[in-house]
């Protein structure tokens, strides 16, 4: 056996797959991430105004999707771009959570906000730009909230696992690894979605693996095929951006599915899940 620099994340020392369980909401089963079901997470890139958030929440409920994504704190390339609604965005997430009984995945960017985000999020997201922000990784490692850790913009698979190790070394072993595309010489797509990472990570680690085909492609037309490919490759979770009117979304409209496309994605992806002996979580 080759010695792995990531001990807690390695399958060598923990052969059985980790299944992360989100507690059951009234009238629902608990959500298990890393089990037989492929868990779908969908929502806007940024927290949107309340009425749009409610529209998206209703669509998720219609399809039986129990987990919503939306960023209150947004890592933007330009300091002049919209930076997210911040604390007000977190307040909106709480309102939607309480009104619709949805769970949330939302990003934290600053160690000072970890407590606030951990109180509201069912899963805390560490974005690609913070994949090697070691003080932030340690801070979320001190919480007991599951963490969705995105692969760095140009991060290797081993670096992703070492970042997971930072979180786990603080006692939080509930880490989901997320392939979201990497920077390559190819500019036809926003990023190159490295689906090699999925079966490789499943071999190297016991942690659940998520795929984000929205950031992985940057282009709405490519999201549905790559969501299917991710499930075929063995992904345990899909993270997709949706909005009732993507062209008016606050951020990332070009890679955002509208609600009809989202319904289509669910139908197509469910068939692929079935073909590989799994099912798409729909309750
Ligand atoms: C996001 O999920 O909206 C996001 C900013 O993702 P990433 O960190 O992968 O770019
Ligand atoms: Mn986005």
PDB file of C-alpha atoms and ligand atoms in Angstrom, residues 45 69 74-75 107 125 127-129 150 180 212 215 241 252, ligand 1:
ATOM      1  CA  UNK A  45     -25.934  31.387  -8.144  1.00  0.00           C
ATOM      2  CA  UNK A  69     -28.152  26.307  -3.272  1.00  0.00           C
ATOM      3  CA  UNK A  74     -20.116  35.795  -3.492  1.00  0.00           C
ATOM      4  CA  UNK A  75     -16.488  35.472  -4.592  1.00  0.00           C
ATOM      5  CA  UNK A 107     -20.854  29.540   0.727  1.00  0.00           C
ATOM      6  CA  UNK A 125     -19.776  25.525   0.826  1.00  0.00           C
ATOM      7  CA  UNK A 127     -15.714  27.827  -3.016  1.00  0.00           C
ATOM      8  CA  UNK A 128     -12.999  27.078  -5.549  1.00  0.00           C
ATOM      9  CA  UNK A 129     -11.188  30.313  -4.773  1.00  0.00           C
ATOM     10  CA  UNK A 150     -14.922  22.671  -4.173  1.00  0.00           C
ATOM     11  CA  UNK A 180     -16.428  21.999 -10.595  1.00  0.00           C
ATOM     12  CA  UNK A 212     -21.145  20.994 -10.475  1.00  0.00           C
ATOM     13  CA  UNK A 215     -19.455  26.071 -13.199  1.00  0.00           C
ATOM     14  CA  UNK A 241     -27.767  26.634 -11.040  1.00  0.00           C
ATOM     15  CA  UNK A 252     -23.904  33.348 -13.785  1.00  0.00           C
TER      16      UNK A 252
HETATM   17  C1  LIG B   1     -20.784  29.004  -6.833  1.00  0.00           C
HETATM   18  O1  LIG B   1     -21.101  27.842  -6.496  1.00  0.00           O
HETATM   19  O2  LIG B   1     -21.624  29.893  -7.099  1.00  0.00           O
HETATM   20  C2  LIG B   1     -19.351  29.325  -7.008  1.00  0.00           C
HETATM   21  C3  LIG B   1     -18.896  30.556  -6.886  1.00  0.00           C
HETATM   22  O3  LIG B   1     -18.624  28.239  -7.328  1.00  0.00           O
HETATM   23  P1  LIG B   1     -17.034  28.052  -7.550  1.00  0.00           P
HETATM   24  O4  LIG B   1     -16.416  28.361  -6.232  1.00  0.00           O
HETATM   25  O5  LIG B   1     -16.946  26.622  -7.955  1.00  0.00           O
HETATM   26  O6  LIG B   1     -16.617  28.991  -8.633  1.00  0.00           O
END
